[in-house]
Amino acid sequence: MVNIIESATLDDIALYLQREDGIEPQAAYREAQGVIDNFNDMMEKGLIKGWYFDELGHLELLPSDSAMRTICNTK
């Protein structure tokens, strides 16, 4: 999973939000775009390498190597 980048698309995230939060499709797409914008911001800052849905259907972030080093050093 090291090279996962944006494996959850706008459509995927919008459907997830509709299912989990029970919001209308149009609102779900607006929210999903905000989520992706935030993920892209986190990527630009070097915090994550990407995002994906895990085997249980949860939206997950893939931390960058530098973020993982920071996390491991604080434990």
CSV table of C-alpha atoms in Angstrom, one decimal:
chain,number,residue,atom,x,y,z
A,1,MET,CA,0.0,0.0,0.0
A,2,VAL,CA,3.0,2.3,-0.1
A,3,ASN,CA,2.1,4.0,-3.4
A,4,ILE,CA,-1.6,4.7,-2.7
A,5,ILE,CA,-2.5,8.2,-3.9
A,6,GLU,CA,-6.1,9.2,-4.2
A,7,SER,CA,-7.6,5.8,-4.5
A,8,ALA,CA,-10.9,7.1,-3.1
A,9,THR,CA,-12.4,9.4,-5.7
A,10,LEU,CA,-14.8,12.3,-5.3
A,11,ASP,CA,-17.7,9.9,-6.2
A,12,ASP,CA,-16.5,7.3,-3.7
A,13,ILE,CA,-16.3,9.8,-0.9
A,14,ALA,CA,-19.7,11.4,-1.8
A,15,LEU,CA,-21.3,8.0,-1.7
A,16,TYR,CA,-19.6,7.3,1.6
A,17,LEU,CA,-20.9,10.5,3.1
A,18,GLN,CA,-24.4,9.8,1.8
A,19,ARG,CA,-24.4,6.4,3.4
A,20,GLU,CA,-22.7,7.3,6.7
A,21,ASP,CA,-24.2,10.7,7.3
A,22,GLY,CA,-27.5,10.4,5.5
A,23,ILE,CA,-27.0,13.6,3.5
A,24,GLU,CA,-28.5,14.4,0.1
A,25,PRO,CA,-26.4,13.7,-3.0
A,26,GLN,CA,-25.7,17.4,-3.9
A,27,ALA,CA,-24.6,18.2,-0.3
A,28,ALA,CA,-22.5,15.0,-0.3
A,29,TYR,CA,-20.6,16.1,-3.4
A,30,ARG,CA,-19.9,19.6,-1.9
A,31,GLU,CA,-18.7,18.0,1.4
A,32,ALA,CA,-16.6,15.4,-0.5
A,33,GLN,CA,-14.9,18.1,-2.5
A,34,GLY,CA,-14.0,19.9,0.8
A,35,VAL,CA,-12.6,16.6,2.1
A,36,ILE,CA,-10.5,16.1,-1.0
A,37,ASP,CA,-9.3,19.8,-0.9
A,38,ASN,CA,-8.2,19.2,2.7
A,39,PHE,CA,-6.4,16.0,1.8
A,40,ASN,CA,-4.6,17.8,-1.0
A,41,ASP,CA,-3.6,20.5,1.4
A,42,MET,CA,-2.2,17.8,3.8
A,43,MET,CA,-0.3,16.2,0.9
A,44,GLU,CA,1.2,19.6,0.0
A,45,LYS,CA,2.3,20.0,3.6
A,46,GLY,CA,4.0,16.6,3.5
A,47,LEU,CA,1.7,15.1,6.1
A,48,ILE,CA,0.1,12.3,4.0
A,49,LYS,CA,0.9,10.4,0.8
A,50,GLY,CA,-2.7,9.6,0.0
A,51,TRP,CA,-6.1,8.3,1.1
A,52,TYR,CA,-8.1,5.2,0.5
A,53,PHE,CA,-10.9,3.0,1.8
A,54,ASP,CA,-9.8,0.1,3.9
A,55,GLU,CA,-11.2,-3.4,3.8
A,56,LEU,CA,-14.0,-2.4,6.2
A,57,GLY,CA,-15.0,0.6,4.1
A,58,HIS,CA,-13.5,3.3,6.3
A,59,LEU,CA,-11.8,6.3,4.7
A,60,GLU,CA,-8.2,6.2,5.8
A,61,LEU,CA,-5.2,8.5,5.4
A,62,LEU,CA,-1.7,7.2,4.4
A,63,PRO,CA,0.8,9.1,6.5
A,64,SER,CA,4.0,10.4,4.8
A,65,ASP,CA,7.3,8.9,5.9
A,66,SER,CA,8.2,12.1,7.8
A,67,ALA,CA,4.9,12.1,9.6
A,68,MET,CA,5.4,8.5,10.6
A,69,ARG,CA,8.9,9.3,12.0
A,70,THR,CA,7.4,12.1,14.0
A,71,ILE,CA,4.6,9.9,15.3
A,72,CYS,CA,7.0,7.1,16.2
A,73,ASN,CA,9.4,9.5,18.0
A,74,THR,CA,6.6,10.9,20.2
A,75,LYS,CA,5.5,7.4,21.5
